[in-house]
Amino acid sequence: MTTLADCVTLTLPRVHDKRGDLSFIEGGHHIPFDIRRIYYVYNVAPGASRGGHAHYSLHQYAIAIHGSFDMVMDDGRQKMRMHLNDPHQALYIPPMIWHDLDNFSPGAVCMVLASDIYEEADYMRVYDDFLAEFARREAAWRQEWTEEIVLQHNTHPVTAHPRTGTPIETAVLTDASLNCCLLYTSPSP
C-alpha cells in the first residue's frame, strides 16, 4: 500500500563554484526508474492550482526549478502539504497519491520527471474514483497481508476436516493496526 510516508524528498547532486550551481539527475541512478517523460508547469495564474489527480502506476519526481509552490498529497487516509522551493530537492510522488499543486510564487516553474509516457488511462481525475480504487487496493492488501501472516506465523493443527479427516491448520490473529481479530482455517485439499 502506498502511503504518504513514501512521498520522500531526494537531495540531488549539486556542483557549486564561483560561476553558479549545477544539479543533475540520472534515471536509474539517482531515481529508481528510467525517465520516460519530462514536463514542466509554469505561468500559473495567481491563486490557480494544478494537478488534481492520481495515477494508477506512474512514478514521478517534482522539482521547484524556479520559485516555489506547495504540493498537497493525499493517500486516501490522510493529507500532507509540502512547500517546494529548492531546485536541488526532488519530491517523490508514487502511484496512488492524489496530488494538487497550489500557492505558486510569481514565475514559479515545476519540473516533473515521470516513469512513463503520457497515458490518459493511467489518470484518476475524479476524487471519488480515487477513493474507490484506494478502498479496492486496501482490501486486496489486507487479504494478501492476512494470508501471508497465516502462512508464516501462529498456525497449529487443531482438528481434522469433518468429511475427509485431513488435518487442517487454524490460526487466530489479533492485529491492532487492522482493528480486528482474524480466524483463518486452511482450505481442505
Short mmCIF file of C-alpha atoms in Angstrom, two decimals:
data_model
loop_
_atom_site.label_atom_id
_atom_site.label_comp_id
_atom_site.label_asym_id
_atom_site.label_seq_id
_atom_site.Cartn_x
_atom_site.Cartn_y
_atom_site.Cartn_z
CA MET A 1 0.00 0.00 0.00
CA THR A 2 1.27 3.42 -0.90
CA THR A 3 1.16 5.94 1.94
CA LEU A 4 2.33 9.49 2.49
CA ALA A 5 5.43 8.03 4.15
CA ASP A 6 6.50 7.01 0.63
CA CYS A 7 6.46 10.65 -0.52
CA VAL A 8 10.05 11.49 0.32
CA THR A 9 12.42 14.19 -0.84
CA LEU A 10 15.63 13.40 -2.61
CA THR A 11 18.59 15.75 -2.42
CA LEU A 12 20.03 15.96 -5.91
CA PRO A 13 23.75 16.25 -6.56
CA ARG A 14 24.88 19.87 -6.67
CA VAL A 15 28.12 21.22 -8.04
CA HIS A 16 28.88 24.73 -6.80
CA ASP A 17 31.61 27.07 -7.91
CA LYS A 18 32.03 30.83 -8.44
CA ARG A 19 30.08 30.60 -11.72
CA GLY A 20 26.97 29.21 -10.03
CA ASP A 21 25.31 25.89 -9.23
CA LEU A 22 24.66 22.85 -11.37
CA SER A 23 22.34 19.99 -10.34
CA PHE A 24 21.72 16.83 -12.32
CA ILE A 25 19.60 13.69 -12.26
CA GLU A 26 20.36 10.34 -13.82
CA GLY A 27 17.44 7.96 -14.32
CA GLY A 28 18.08 4.55 -12.82
CA HIS A 29 20.87 6.03 -10.69
CA HIS A 30 19.59 8.95 -8.63
CA ILE A 31 15.97 7.97 -9.07
CA PRO A 32 14.73 4.37 -9.21
CA PHE A 33 13.29 4.46 -12.72
CA ASP A 34 14.27 5.38 -16.23
CA ILE A 35 12.90 8.80 -17.12
CA ARG A 36 10.38 8.37 -19.95
CA ARG A 37 8.87 11.87 -19.86
CA ILE A 38 9.77 15.31 -18.57
CA TYR A 39 7.25 18.10 -18.36
CA TYR A 40 7.04 21.40 -16.57
CA VAL A 41 4.33 23.67 -15.28
CA TYR A 42 4.83 27.44 -15.45
CA ASN A 43 2.97 30.74 -15.90
CA VAL A 44 0.40 29.59 -13.33
CA ALA A 45 -2.12 32.36 -12.69
CA PRO A 46 -2.23 33.80 -9.15
CA GLY A 47 -4.48 31.67 -6.95
CA ALA A 48 -4.73 28.85 -9.51
CA SER A 49 -3.95 25.22 -8.79
CA ARG A 50 -2.70 22.35 -10.93
CA GLY A 51 -2.74 18.58 -10.59
CA GLY A 52 -5.97 17.39 -9.06
CA HIS A 53 -5.43 13.73 -9.93
CA ALA A 54 -3.69 10.48 -9.04
CA HIS A 55 -2.09 7.77 -11.15
CA TYR A 56 -2.62 4.03 -11.16
CA SER A 57 1.02 3.20 -11.92
CA LEU A 58 3.06 6.31 -12.80
CA HIS A 59 6.02 7.27 -10.59
CA GLN A 60 7.09 10.94 -10.57
CA TYR A 61 9.57 13.35 -9.04
CA ALA A 62 8.60 17.03 -8.81
CA ILE A 63 11.21 19.79 -8.57
CA ALA A 64 10.78 23.52 -7.98
CA ILE A 65 13.18 24.62 -10.70
CA HIS A 66 12.37 28.28 -10.05
CA GLY A 67 10.34 29.96 -7.34
CA SER A 68 8.11 27.92 -5.07
CA PHE A 69 4.80 26.10 -4.78
CA ASP A 70 3.02 23.71 -2.43
CA MET A 71 2.32 20.06 -3.18
CA VAL A 72 -0.77 18.76 -1.37
CA MET A 73 -0.74 14.97 -1.26
CA ASP A 74 -3.45 12.54 -0.16
CA ASP A 75 -3.05 8.77 0.23
CA GLY A 76 -6.74 8.07 0.84
CA ARG A 77 -6.38 8.24 4.62
CA GLN A 78 -4.56 11.47 5.33
CA LYS A 79 -3.27 14.61 3.63
CA MET A 80 0.06 16.38 3.75
CA ARG A 81 1.21 19.75 2.37
CA MET A 82 4.84 20.22 1.40
CA HIS A 83 6.41 23.51 0.32
CA LEU A 84 8.92 23.11 -2.52
CA ASN A 85 11.38 25.92 -3.16
CA ASP A 86 14.80 24.37 -3.74
CA PRO A 87 15.97 23.28 -7.22
CA HIS A 88 18.19 20.53 -5.85
CA GLN A 89 15.36 18.85 -3.91
CA ALA A 90 13.03 16.43 -5.71
CA LEU A 91 9.77 15.18 -4.19
CA TYR A 92 8.78 11.60 -4.98
CA ILE A 93 5.11 11.09 -5.89
CA PRO A 94 4.37 7.37 -6.13
CA PRO A 95 1.32 5.81 -7.75
CA MET A 96 -1.97 6.12 -5.83
CA ILE A 97 -1.21 9.51 -4.29
CA TRP A 98 -3.76 12.20 -5.09
CA HIS A 99 -1.87 15.45 -5.59
CA ASP A 100 -2.65 19.13 -6.09
CA LEU A 101 -0.18 21.93 -6.64
CA ASP A 102 -1.03 25.42 -5.38
CA ASN A 103 0.44 28.53 -3.76
CA PHE A 104 2.69 29.23 -6.78
CA SER A 105 5.05 32.16 -6.39
CA PRO A 106 5.31 34.56 -9.36
CA GLY A 107 7.49 32.98 -12.04
CA ALA A 108 7.50 29.53 -10.39
CA VAL A 109 8.42 26.53 -12.54
CA CYS A 110 7.66 22.95 -11.51
CA MET A 111 9.53 20.30 -13.47
CA VAL A 112 8.32 16.69 -13.27
CA LEU A 113 10.27 13.55 -14.17
CA ALA A 114 7.93 10.68 -15.00
CA SER A 115 8.45 6.93 -15.28
CA ASP A 116 6.33 6.59 -18.40
CA ILE A 117 4.94 8.50 -21.36
CA TYR A 118 1.57 10.22 -21.11
CA GLU A 119 -1.29 7.72 -20.92
CA GLU A 120 -4.74 9.12 -20.14
CA ALA A 121 -5.92 5.70 -18.89
CA ASP A 122 -3.39 5.97 -16.02
CA TYR A 123 -5.13 9.05 -14.57
CA MET A 124 -7.80 9.18 -11.88
CA ARG A 125 -9.26 12.66 -12.25
CA VAL A 126 -12.33 12.27 -10.01
CA TYR A 127 -11.54 12.15 -6.29
CA ASP A 128 -14.34 9.67 -5.53
CA ASP A 129 -12.88 7.31 -8.17
CA PHE A 130 -9.51 7.59 -6.41
CA LEU A 131 -11.11 6.77 -3.05
CA ALA A 132 -12.89 3.76 -4.56
CA GLU A 133 -9.62 2.48 -6.06
CA PHE A 134 -7.88 3.09 -2.73
CA ALA A 135 -10.57 1.04 -0.93
CA ARG A 136 -10.26 -1.76 -3.50
CA ARG A 137 -6.47 -1.88 -3.18
CA GLU A 138 -6.59 -1.66 0.60
CA ALA A 139 -8.99 -4.63 0.77
CA ALA A 140 -6.72 -6.64 -1.54
CA TRP A 141 -3.66 -5.65 0.51
CA ARG A 142 -5.34 -6.67 3.77
CA GLN A 143 -6.29 -10.03 2.29
CA GLU A 144 -2.77 -10.61 0.98
CA TRP A 145 -1.25 -9.47 4.27
CA THR A 146 -3.54 -11.74 6.27
CA GLU A 147 -2.73 -14.74 4.09
CA GLU A 148 1.00 -14.01 4.42
CA ILE A 149 0.80 -13.81 8.21
CA VAL A 150 -1.20 -17.01 8.39
CA LEU A 151 1.31 -18.83 6.23
CA GLN A 152 4.31 -17.64 8.24
CA HIS A 153 3.10 -17.43 11.84
CA ASN A 154 0.79 -18.67 14.52
CA THR A 155 -0.53 -21.80 12.83
CA HIS A 156 -1.03 -25.06 14.62
CA PRO A 157 -3.05 -28.20 13.88
CA VAL A 158 -6.22 -28.27 15.92
CA THR A 159 -8.59 -30.66 14.21
CA ALA A 160 -9.34 -32.59 11.08
CA HIS A 161 -11.62 -31.79 8.22
CA PRO A 162 -15.07 -33.13 9.21
CA ARG A 163 -15.66 -35.05 5.95
CA THR A 164 -12.18 -36.15 4.90
CA GLY A 165 -10.39 -36.43 8.24
CA THR A 166 -7.50 -34.45 6.74
CA PRO A 167 -5.73 -32.31 9.38
CA ILE A 168 -6.30 -28.58 8.96
CA GLU A 169 -4.49 -25.54 10.35
CA THR A 170 -6.29 -22.83 12.31
CA ALA A 171 -4.85 -19.52 13.39
CA VAL A 172 -6.39 -16.73 15.42
CA LEU A 173 -4.64 -13.44 14.75
CA THR A 174 -5.25 -10.19 16.53
CA ASP A 175 -3.77 -7.07 15.00
CA ALA A 176 -4.37 -3.59 16.37
CA SER A 177 -3.40 -1.95 13.07
CA LEU A 178 -6.20 -3.84 11.33
CA ASN A 179 -8.59 -3.30 14.25
CA CYS A 180 -9.79 -6.86 14.04
CA CYS A 181 -9.32 -10.42 15.06
CA LEU A 182 -8.99 -12.88 12.19
CA LEU A 183 -9.84 -16.55 12.28
CA TYR A 184 -8.25 -18.44 9.43
CA THR A 185 -8.82 -22.06 8.66
CA SER A 186 -6.85 -23.58 5.81
CA PRO A 187 -8.94 -24.99 2.98
CA SER A 188 -9.28 -28.71 2.72
CA PRO A 189 -7.22 -30.39 0.00
#
